[in-house]
């Protein structure tokens, strides 16, 4: 599933997953389909599955999947990622007319790099809670699957200083242009062709804009992947492939993948890393967590900043990780990343055993360091944690770039981690 395919074949599947996952809820839908295809059963977080069961729980934009421990005193191998990416989302009562143009007012979700949203072919996708024809309240996913909106740039003739100092005001300049006309449709009328059913009436919805241009493999020799939402669907896909592959030779330890939502806005939600979902699962899915936590470890997988050849000064000396040179172990003295010597040593030894190159990274000391789910999960669960990720360009842009070798290496490394029976030994891989 990982080792028996070429990097090209692995990446084609990765990019298909990304293109089919314009929102966190679509990503979870696709993850669940793959899990069910591999025999995983849907349960509740508070259920108690039999030892060695392949189970998952779905919660809005998050999913937790596991092979439960065969031994009640065995530890867990945990891998975490996140399903959300920065984007533009409809406000309530978003649709309005402006001088004959149908517009949608939006707000930014997460740390959006705003300039790349201009002059893109944008689709609309998300989830809607509807009352259906029978009167029942149900949730539907929807996707326009084509460009239906844009954010046009202001011509340089109207702003001669645009290339020097143009700034983007999120309230004024990012509103979507959807069409021309004299009427404002209801949200039900707007979304009906894209996934609603006859008789549905929308009560509430999350409507996200996304770039519809397909992902691509680029470079003179096909060195790079260019795609939206690489941060962090790349890690979700790598974690899924690792779990499905490792499950074929499951041992006594528990193996778990958690893909949280809301990482880009701080993780404080019912399905974020700072919420109760993962702890609730671990409390019920096998073993006494307080007893086995010392024999457990978490790997938080989230993308890293690759060395940008046009902005060398934004990178610290001896921290210049590059694309296609291996996954990146992320370190921060102030615990914005949760890596510590014990977890770093474990992963370095594992990389050596599997012949997978690894890089190490720390941010410039004079620049703020982004964080991820690693430190949050570590503080909530008390579990030793490592932060790792594939190096990328243009994080939080509408299209990001990763190396063509790193995703498969990351998946292989995570698979080896799942198979570690003893965190202090690598001969158990």
mmCIF file of N, CA, C and O in Angstrom, residues 198-248:
data_model
loop_
_atom_site.group_PDB
_atom_site.id
_atom_site.type_symbol
_atom_site.label_atom_id
_atom_site.label_comp_id
_atom_site.label_asym_id
_atom_site.label_seq_id
_atom_site.Cartn_x
_atom_site.Cartn_y
_atom_site.Cartn_z
ATOM 1 N N UNK A 198 -34.367 17.380 -3.507
ATOM 2 C CA UNK A 198 -35.663 18.031 -3.693
ATOM 3 C C UNK A 198 -36.430 18.070 -2.376
ATOM 4 O O UNK A 198 -36.552 17.050 -1.693
ATOM 5 N N UNK A 199 -36.906 19.240 -2.013
ATOM 6 C CA UNK A 199 -37.648 19.394 -0.764
ATOM 7 C C UNK A 199 -36.799 19.876 0.388
ATOM 8 O O UNK A 199 -37.339 20.201 1.457
ATOM 9 N N UNK A 200 -35.480 19.930 0.215
ATOM 10 C CA UNK A 200 -34.610 20.432 1.286
ATOM 11 C C UNK A 200 -34.796 21.939 1.477
ATOM 12 O O UNK A 200 -35.000 22.683 0.504
ATOM 13 N N UNK A 201 -34.700 22.360 2.721
ATOM 14 C CA UNK A 201 -34.662 23.791 3.049
ATOM 15 C C UNK A 201 -33.510 24.029 4.007
ATOM 16 O O UNK A 201 -33.446 23.416 5.069
ATOM 17 N N UNK A 202 -32.580 24.897 3.632
ATOM 18 C CA UNK A 202 -31.376 25.131 4.416
ATOM 19 C C UNK A 202 -31.708 25.932 5.678
ATOM 20 O O UNK A 202 -32.316 27.005 5.610
ATOM 21 N N UNK A 203 -31.298 25.402 6.818
ATOM 22 C CA UNK A 203 -31.419 26.124 8.078
ATOM 23 C C UNK A 203 -30.135 26.872 8.416
ATOM 24 O O UNK A 203 -30.174 27.982 8.957
ATOM 25 N N UNK A 204 -28.995 26.256 8.134
ATOM 26 C CA UNK A 204 -27.686 26.861 8.411
ATOM 27 C C UNK A 204 -26.649 26.134 7.567
ATOM 28 O O UNK A 204 -26.839 24.972 7.200
ATOM 29 N N UNK A 205 -25.550 26.833 7.265
ATOM 30 C CA UNK A 205 -24.525 26.217 6.415
ATOM 31 C C UNK A 205 -23.171 26.843 6.661
ATOM 32 O O UNK A 205 -23.066 28.010 7.036
ATOM 33 N N UNK A 206 -22.145 26.039 6.452
ATOM 34 C CA UNK A 206 -20.770 26.514 6.317
ATOM 35 C C UNK A 206 -20.454 26.494 4.833
ATOM 36 O O UNK A 206 -20.415 25.410 4.217
ATOM 37 N N UNK A 207 -20.232 27.656 4.239
ATOM 38 C CA UNK A 207 -19.948 27.760 2.813
ATOM 39 C C UNK A 207 -18.526 28.277 2.638
ATOM 40 O O UNK A 207 -18.195 29.376 3.084
ATOM 41 N N UNK A 208 -17.674 27.480 2.012
ATOM 42 C CA UNK A 208 -16.254 27.807 1.849
ATOM 43 C C UNK A 208 -15.934 28.017 0.377
ATOM 44 O O UNK A 208 -16.386 27.247 -0.486
ATOM 45 N N UNK A 209 -15.145 29.032 0.097
ATOM 46 C CA UNK A 209 -14.590 29.197 -1.242
ATOM 47 C C UNK A 209 -13.309 28.373 -1.354
ATOM 48 O O UNK A 209 -12.561 28.225 -0.380
ATOM 49 N N UNK A 210 -13.067 27.832 -2.544
ATOM 50 C CA UNK A 210 -11.838 27.065 -2.756
ATOM 51 C C UNK A 210 -11.415 27.181 -4.215
ATOM 52 O O UNK A 210 -12.256 27.330 -5.102
ATOM 53 N N UNK A 211 -10.110 27.130 -4.511
ATOM 54 C CA UNK A 211 -9.643 27.187 -5.898
ATOM 55 C C UNK A 211 -9.908 25.855 -6.593
ATOM 56 O O UNK A 211 -9.558 24.792 -6.072
ATOM 57 N N UNK A 212 -10.532 25.902 -7.767
ATOM 58 C CA UNK A 212 -10.938 24.658 -8.437
ATOM 59 C C UNK A 212 -9.856 24.085 -9.337
ATOM 60 O O UNK A 212 -9.986 22.954 -9.803
ATOM 61 N N UNK A 213 -8.793 24.832 -9.609
ATOM 62 C CA UNK A 213 -7.742 24.320 -10.489
ATOM 63 C C UNK A 213 -7.172 23.029 -9.916
ATOM 64 O O UNK A 213 -6.786 22.970 -8.750
ATOM 65 N N UNK A 214 -7.120 21.959 -10.698
ATOM 66 C CA UNK A 214 -6.637 20.682 -10.168
ATOM 67 C C UNK A 214 -5.185 20.751 -9.706
ATOM 68 O O UNK A 214 -4.379 21.553 -10.204
ATOM 69 N N UNK A 215 -4.865 19.905 -8.761
ATOM 70 C CA UNK A 215 -3.482 19.759 -8.320
ATOM 71 C C UNK A 215 -2.626 19.252 -9.472
ATOM 72 O O UNK A 215 -3.126 18.653 -10.426
ATOM 73 N N UNK A 216 -1.311 19.450 -9.350
ATOM 74 C CA UNK A 216 -0.449 19.091 -10.472
ATOM 75 C C UNK A 216 0.915 18.647 -9.952
ATOM 76 O O UNK A 216 1.293 18.926 -8.810
ATOM 77 N N UNK A 217 1.638 17.935 -10.794
ATOM 78 C CA UNK A 217 3.035 17.571 -10.555
ATOM 79 C C UNK A 217 3.864 18.390 -11.531
ATOM 80 O O UNK A 217 3.656 18.312 -12.746
ATOM 81 N N UNK A 218 4.787 19.193 -11.017
ATOM 82 C CA UNK A 218 5.487 20.161 -11.858
ATOM 83 C C UNK A 218 6.999 20.018 -11.696
ATOM 84 O O UNK A 218 7.483 19.217 -10.899
ATOM 85 N N UNK A 219 7.747 20.856 -12.411
ATOM 86 C CA UNK A 219 9.201 20.816 -12.402
ATOM 87 C C UNK A 219 9.728 20.120 -13.639
ATOM 88 O O UNK A 219 9.041 19.298 -14.250
ATOM 89 N N UNK A 220 10.967 20.429 -14.019
ATOM 90 C CA UNK A 220 11.541 19.842 -15.228
ATOM 91 C C UNK A 220 11.542 18.325 -15.177
ATOM 92 O O UNK A 220 11.379 17.657 -16.199
ATOM 93 N N UNK A 221 11.729 17.763 -13.998
ATOM 94 C CA UNK A 221 11.732 16.308 -13.854
ATOM 95 C C UNK A 221 10.587 15.832 -12.966
ATOM 96 O O UNK A 221 10.652 14.749 -12.404
ATOM 97 N N UNK A 222 9.549 16.662 -12.836
ATOM 98 C CA UNK A 222 8.419 16.289 -11.984
ATOM 99 C C UNK A 222 8.791 16.253 -10.518
ATOM 100 O O UNK A 222 8.323 15.392 -9.766
ATOM 101 N N UNK A 223 9.602 17.220 -10.079
ATOM 102 C CA UNK A 223 10.136 17.191 -8.711
ATOM 103 C C UNK A 223 9.136 17.585 -7.641
ATOM 104 O O UNK A 223 9.308 17.231 -6.474
ATOM 105 N N UNK A 224 8.075 18.324 -8.008
ATOM 106 C CA UNK A 224 7.256 18.954 -6.980
ATOM 107 C C UNK A 224 5.767 18.710 -7.195
ATOM 108 O O UNK A 224 5.300 18.536 -8.329
ATOM 109 N N UNK A 225 5.038 18.770 -6.100
ATOM 110 C CA UNK A 225 3.584 18.734 -6.115
ATOM 111 C C UNK A 225 3.084 20.152 -5.865
ATOM 112 O O UNK A 225 3.506 20.807 -4.915
ATOM 113 N N UNK A 226 2.185 20.614 -6.700
ATOM 114 C CA UNK A 226 1.569 21.926 -6.535
ATOM 115 C C UNK A 226 0.081 21.702 -6.318
ATOM 116 O O UNK A 226 -0.607 21.177 -7.201
ATOM 117 N N UNK A 227 -0.413 22.100 -5.151
ATOM 118 C CA UNK A 227 -1.791 21.759 -4.803
ATOM 119 C C UNK A 227 -2.310 22.682 -3.710
ATOM 120 O O UNK A 227 -1.526 23.235 -2.934
ATOM 121 N N UNK A 228 -3.623 22.834 -3.620
ATOM 122 C CA UNK A 228 -4.193 23.518 -2.466
ATOM 123 C C UNK A 228 -4.214 22.575 -1.266
ATOM 124 O O UNK A 228 -4.156 21.352 -1.414
ATOM 125 N N UNK A 229 -4.246 23.139 -0.089
ATOM 126 C CA UNK A 229 -4.523 22.387 1.150
ATOM 127 C C UNK A 229 -3.501 21.296 1.450
ATOM 128 O O UNK A 229 -3.798 20.342 2.183
ATOM 129 N N UNK A 230 -2.285 21.406 0.893
ATOM 130 C CA UNK A 230 -1.234 20.468 1.296
ATOM 131 C C UNK A 230 -1.041 20.517 2.813
ATOM 132 O O UNK A 230 -0.759 19.503 3.452
ATOM 133 N N UNK A 231 -1.182 21.720 3.364
ATOM 134 C CA UNK A 231 -1.240 21.917 4.809
ATOM 135 C C UNK A 231 -2.717 21.859 5.209
ATOM 136 O O UNK A 231 -3.438 22.830 5.039
ATOM 137 N N UNK A 232 -3.253 20.703 5.689
ATOM 138 C CA UNK A 232 -2.430 19.602 6.110
ATOM 139 C C UNK A 232 -3.019 18.275 5.630
ATOM 140 O O UNK A 232 -2.864 17.235 6.277
ATOM 141 N N UNK A 233 -3.673 18.308 4.450
ATOM 142 C CA UNK A 233 -4.223 17.063 3.926
ATOM 143 C C UNK A 233 -3.122 16.097 3.516
ATOM 144 O O UNK A 233 -3.352 14.878 3.491
ATOM 145 N N UNK A 234 -1.933 16.609 3.219
ATOM 146 C CA UNK A 234 -0.802 15.724 2.939
ATOM 147 C C UNK A 234 -0.555 14.788 4.120
ATOM 148 O O UNK A 234 -0.400 13.571 3.947
ATOM 149 N N UNK A 235 -0.552 15.347 5.329
ATOM 150 C CA UNK A 235 -0.295 14.530 6.523
ATOM 151 C C UNK A 235 -1.461 13.612 6.839
ATOM 152 O O UNK A 235 -1.265 12.480 7.308
ATOM 153 N N UNK A 236 -2.702 14.078 6.605
ATOM 154 C CA UNK A 236 -3.868 13.212 6.817
ATOM 155 C C UNK A 236 -3.772 11.974 5.928
ATOM 156 O O UNK A 236 -4.009 10.844 6.378
ATOM 157 N N UNK A 237 -3.423 12.189 4.655
ATOM 158 C CA UNK A 237 -3.320 11.070 3.716
ATOM 159 C C UNK A 237 -2.171 10.146 4.096
ATOM 160 O O UNK A 237 -2.317 8.907 4.086
ATOM 161 N N UNK A 238 -1.015 10.724 4.439
ATOM 162 C CA UNK A 238 0.135 9.892 4.829
ATOM 163 C C UNK A 238 -0.192 9.076 6.079
ATOM 164 O O UNK A 238 0.142 7.883 6.174
ATOM 165 N N UNK A 239 -0.857 9.706 7.060
ATOM 166 C CA UNK A 239 -1.232 8.983 8.275
ATOM 167 C C UNK A 239 -2.210 7.864 7.997
ATOM 168 O O UNK A 239 -2.114 6.777 8.575
ATOM 169 N N UNK A 240 -3.178 8.124 7.100
ATOM 170 C CA UNK A 240 -4.145 7.084 6.740
ATOM 171 C C UNK A 240 -3.459 5.901 6.077
ATOM 172 O O UNK A 240 -3.701 4.736 6.437
ATOM 173 N N UNK A 241 -2.595 6.173 5.088
ATOM 174 C CA UNK A 241 -1.906 5.077 4.401
ATOM 175 C C UNK A 241 -1.030 4.290 5.367
ATOM 176 O O UNK A 241 -0.932 3.058 5.278
ATOM 177 N N UNK A 242 -0.392 4.996 6.306
ATOM 178 C CA UNK A 242 0.435 4.315 7.301
ATOM 179 C C UNK A 242 -0.401 3.405 8.175
ATOM 180 O O UNK A 242 -0.026 2.253 8.452
ATOM 181 N N UNK A 243 -1.547 3.877 8.640
ATOM 182 C CA UNK A 243 -2.404 3.071 9.509
ATOM 183 C C UNK A 243 -2.943 1.854 8.768
ATOM 184 O O UNK A 243 -2.934 0.733 9.307
ATOM 185 N N UNK A 244 -3.420 2.049 7.548
ATOM 186 C CA UNK A 244 -3.980 0.921 6.803
ATOM 187 C C UNK A 244 -2.915 -0.124 6.497
ATOM 188 O O UNK A 244 -3.184 -1.328 6.548
ATOM 189 N N UNK A 245 -1.701 0.325 6.199
ATOM 190 C CA UNK A 245 -0.618 -0.621 5.928
ATOM 191 C C UNK A 245 -0.186 -1.337 7.202
ATOM 192 O O UNK A 245 -0.019 -2.567 7.227
ATOM 193 N N UNK A 246 -0.006 -0.596 8.281
ATOM 194 C CA UNK A 246 0.433 -1.197 9.545
ATOM 195 C C UNK A 246 -0.614 -2.128 10.123
ATOM 196 O O UNK A 246 -0.278 -3.104 10.813
ATOM 197 N N UNK A 247 -1.883 -1.864 9.836
ATOM 198 C CA UNK A 247 -2.948 -2.702 10.407
ATOM 199 C C UNK A 247 -2.892 -4.137 9.899
ATOM 200 O O UNK A 247 -3.420 -5.046 10.531
ATOM 201 N N UNK A 248 -2.224 -4.339 8.764
ATOM 202 C CA UNK A 248 -2.106 -5.690 8.212
ATOM 203 C C UNK A 248 -1.228 -6.579 9.084
ATOM 204 O O UNK A 248 -1.318 -7.809 9.012
#
